[in-house]
JSON list of C-alpha atoms in Angstrom, two decimals:
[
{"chain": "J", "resi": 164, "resn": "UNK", "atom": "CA", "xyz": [0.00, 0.00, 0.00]},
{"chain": "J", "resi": 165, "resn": "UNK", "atom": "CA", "xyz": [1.24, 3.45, -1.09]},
{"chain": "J", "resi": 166, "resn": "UNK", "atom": "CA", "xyz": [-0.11, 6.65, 0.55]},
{"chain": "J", "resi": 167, "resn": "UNK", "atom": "CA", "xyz": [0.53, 10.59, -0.26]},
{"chain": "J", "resi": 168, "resn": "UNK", "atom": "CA", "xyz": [-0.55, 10.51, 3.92]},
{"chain": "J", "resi": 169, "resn": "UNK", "atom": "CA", "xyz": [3.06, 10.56, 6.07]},
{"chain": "J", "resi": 170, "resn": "UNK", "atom": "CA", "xyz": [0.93, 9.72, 9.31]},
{"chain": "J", "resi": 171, "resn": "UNK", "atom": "CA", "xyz": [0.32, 5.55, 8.86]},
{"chain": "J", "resi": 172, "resn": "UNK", "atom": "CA", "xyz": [-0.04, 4.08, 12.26]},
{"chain": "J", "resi": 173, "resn": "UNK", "atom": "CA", "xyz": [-0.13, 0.29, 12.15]},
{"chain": "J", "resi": 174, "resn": "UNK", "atom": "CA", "xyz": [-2.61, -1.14, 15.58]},
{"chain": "J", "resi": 175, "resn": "UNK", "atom": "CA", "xyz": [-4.98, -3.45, 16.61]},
{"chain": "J", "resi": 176, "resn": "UNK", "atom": "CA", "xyz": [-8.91, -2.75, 16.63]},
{"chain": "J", "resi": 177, "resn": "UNK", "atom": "CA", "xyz": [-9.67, -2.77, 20.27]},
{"chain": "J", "resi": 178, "resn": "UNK", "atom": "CA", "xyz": [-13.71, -2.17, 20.03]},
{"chain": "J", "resi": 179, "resn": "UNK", "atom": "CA", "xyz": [-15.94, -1.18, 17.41]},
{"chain": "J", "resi": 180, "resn": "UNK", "atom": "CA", "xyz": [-18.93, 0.49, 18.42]},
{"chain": "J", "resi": 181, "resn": "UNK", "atom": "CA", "xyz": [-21.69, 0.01, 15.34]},
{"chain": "J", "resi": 182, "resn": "UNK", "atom": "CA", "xyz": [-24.57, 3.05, 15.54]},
{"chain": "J", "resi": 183, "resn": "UNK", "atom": "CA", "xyz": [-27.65, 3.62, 13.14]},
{"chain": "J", "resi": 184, "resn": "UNK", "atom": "CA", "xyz": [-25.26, 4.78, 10.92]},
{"chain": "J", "resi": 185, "resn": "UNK", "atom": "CA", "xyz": [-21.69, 5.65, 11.96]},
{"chain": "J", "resi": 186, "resn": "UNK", "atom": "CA", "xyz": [-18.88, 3.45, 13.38]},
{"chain": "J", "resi": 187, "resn": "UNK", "atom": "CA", "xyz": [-16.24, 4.33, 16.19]},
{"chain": "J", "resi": 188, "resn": "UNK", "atom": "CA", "xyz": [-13.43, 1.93, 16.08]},
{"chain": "J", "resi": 189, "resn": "UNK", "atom": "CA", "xyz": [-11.04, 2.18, 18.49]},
{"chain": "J", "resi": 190, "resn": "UNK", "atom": "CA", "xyz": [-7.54, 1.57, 17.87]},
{"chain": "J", "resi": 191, "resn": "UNK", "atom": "CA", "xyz": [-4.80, 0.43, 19.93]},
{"chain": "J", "resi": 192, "resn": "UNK", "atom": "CA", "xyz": [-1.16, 1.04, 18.84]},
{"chain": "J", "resi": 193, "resn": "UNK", "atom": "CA", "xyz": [1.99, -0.67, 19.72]},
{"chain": "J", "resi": 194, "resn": "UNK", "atom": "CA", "xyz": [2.64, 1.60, 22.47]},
{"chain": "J", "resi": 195, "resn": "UNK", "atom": "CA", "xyz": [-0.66, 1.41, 24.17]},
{"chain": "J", "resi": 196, "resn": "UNK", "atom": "CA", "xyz": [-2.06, 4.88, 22.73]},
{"chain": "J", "resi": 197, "resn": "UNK", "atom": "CA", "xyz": [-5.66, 4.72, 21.54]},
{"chain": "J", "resi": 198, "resn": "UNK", "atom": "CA", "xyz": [-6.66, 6.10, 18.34]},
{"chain": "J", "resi": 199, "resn": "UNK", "atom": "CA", "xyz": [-10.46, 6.69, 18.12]},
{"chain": "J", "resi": 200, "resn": "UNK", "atom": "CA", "xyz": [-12.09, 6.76, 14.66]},
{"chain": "J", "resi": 201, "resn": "UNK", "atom": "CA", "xyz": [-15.52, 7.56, 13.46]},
{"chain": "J", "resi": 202, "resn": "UNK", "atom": "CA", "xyz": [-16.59, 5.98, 9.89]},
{"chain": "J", "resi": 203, "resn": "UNK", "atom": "CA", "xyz": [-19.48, 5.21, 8.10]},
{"chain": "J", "resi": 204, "resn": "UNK", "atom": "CA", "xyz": [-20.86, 1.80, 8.92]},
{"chain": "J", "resi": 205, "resn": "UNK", "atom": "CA", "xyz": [-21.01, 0.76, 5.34]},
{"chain": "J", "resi": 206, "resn": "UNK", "atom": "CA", "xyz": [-17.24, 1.61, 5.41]},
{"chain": "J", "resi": 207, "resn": "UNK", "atom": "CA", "xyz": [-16.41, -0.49, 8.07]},
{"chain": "J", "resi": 208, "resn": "UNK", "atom": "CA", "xyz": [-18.45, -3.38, 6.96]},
{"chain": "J", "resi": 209, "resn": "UNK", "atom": "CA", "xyz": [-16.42, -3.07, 3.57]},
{"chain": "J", "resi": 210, "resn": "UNK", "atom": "CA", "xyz": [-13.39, -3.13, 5.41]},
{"chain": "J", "resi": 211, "resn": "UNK", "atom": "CA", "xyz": [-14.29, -6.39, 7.49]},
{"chain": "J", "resi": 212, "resn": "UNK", "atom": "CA", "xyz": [-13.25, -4.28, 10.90]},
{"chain": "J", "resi": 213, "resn": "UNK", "atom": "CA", "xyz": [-13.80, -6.98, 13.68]},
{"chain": "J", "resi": 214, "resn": "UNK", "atom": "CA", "xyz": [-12.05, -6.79, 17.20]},
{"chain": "J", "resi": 215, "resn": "UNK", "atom": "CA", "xyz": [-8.42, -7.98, 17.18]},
{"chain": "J", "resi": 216, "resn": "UNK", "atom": "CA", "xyz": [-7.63, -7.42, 13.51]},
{"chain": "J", "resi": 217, "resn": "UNK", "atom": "CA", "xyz": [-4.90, -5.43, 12.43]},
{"chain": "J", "resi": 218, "resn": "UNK", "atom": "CA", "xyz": [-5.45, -1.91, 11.03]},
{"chain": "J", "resi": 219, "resn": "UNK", "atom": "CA", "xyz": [-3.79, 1.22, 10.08]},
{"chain": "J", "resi": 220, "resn": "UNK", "atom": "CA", "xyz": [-4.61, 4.51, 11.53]},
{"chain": "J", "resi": 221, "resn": "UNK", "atom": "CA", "xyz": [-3.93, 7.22, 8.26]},
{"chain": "J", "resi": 222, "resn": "UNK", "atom": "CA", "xyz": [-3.78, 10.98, 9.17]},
{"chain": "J", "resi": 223, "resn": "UNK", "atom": "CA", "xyz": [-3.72, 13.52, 6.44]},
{"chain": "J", "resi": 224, "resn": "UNK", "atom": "CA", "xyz": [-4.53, 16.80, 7.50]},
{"chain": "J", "resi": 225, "resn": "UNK", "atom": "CA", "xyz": [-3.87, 20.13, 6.53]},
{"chain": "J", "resi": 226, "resn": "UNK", "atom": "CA", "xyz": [-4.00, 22.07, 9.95]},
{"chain": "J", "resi": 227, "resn": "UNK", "atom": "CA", "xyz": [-3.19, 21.04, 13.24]},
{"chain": "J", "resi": 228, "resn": "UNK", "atom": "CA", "xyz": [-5.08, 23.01, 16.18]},
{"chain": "J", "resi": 229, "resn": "UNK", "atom": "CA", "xyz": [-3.91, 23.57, 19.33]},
{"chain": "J", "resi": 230, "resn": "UNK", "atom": "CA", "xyz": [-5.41, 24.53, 23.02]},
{"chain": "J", "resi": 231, "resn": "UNK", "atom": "CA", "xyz": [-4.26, 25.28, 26.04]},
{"chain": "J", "resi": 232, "resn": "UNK", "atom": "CA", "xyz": [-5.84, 25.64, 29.54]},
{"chain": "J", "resi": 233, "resn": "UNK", "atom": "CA", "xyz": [-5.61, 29.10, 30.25]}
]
């Protein structure tokens, strides 16, 4: 698999959480992070998702925002 994305995190699906009509798959990586992802259900149905299977996390974004506290 080739990707324009640099951000390709390679983890295990940890839960998948199926709604009416969305997804959230959570993702655990190597390290023990959690990567939480909302899809369509159709798209996670096409992908197979199921608990335990290897999956990649890709991040391709434009803008990064930032908060603080105060």
């Amino acid at each position: 698999m080739k990707l324009s994305a640099r951000n390709t995190m390679k983890g295990t699906i940890k839960d998948i959480i199926l709604g009416q009509v969305n997804a959230e798959v959570i993702l655990e990586l190597p390290g023990g992070e959690v990567i939480t992802s909302i899809i369509s259900k159709d798209a996670a149905e096409a992908l197979g998702l199921t608990k335990g299977k290897t999956a990649y996390a890709i991040i391709k974004a434009s803008a990064v925002v930032l908060g603080t506290d105060d």
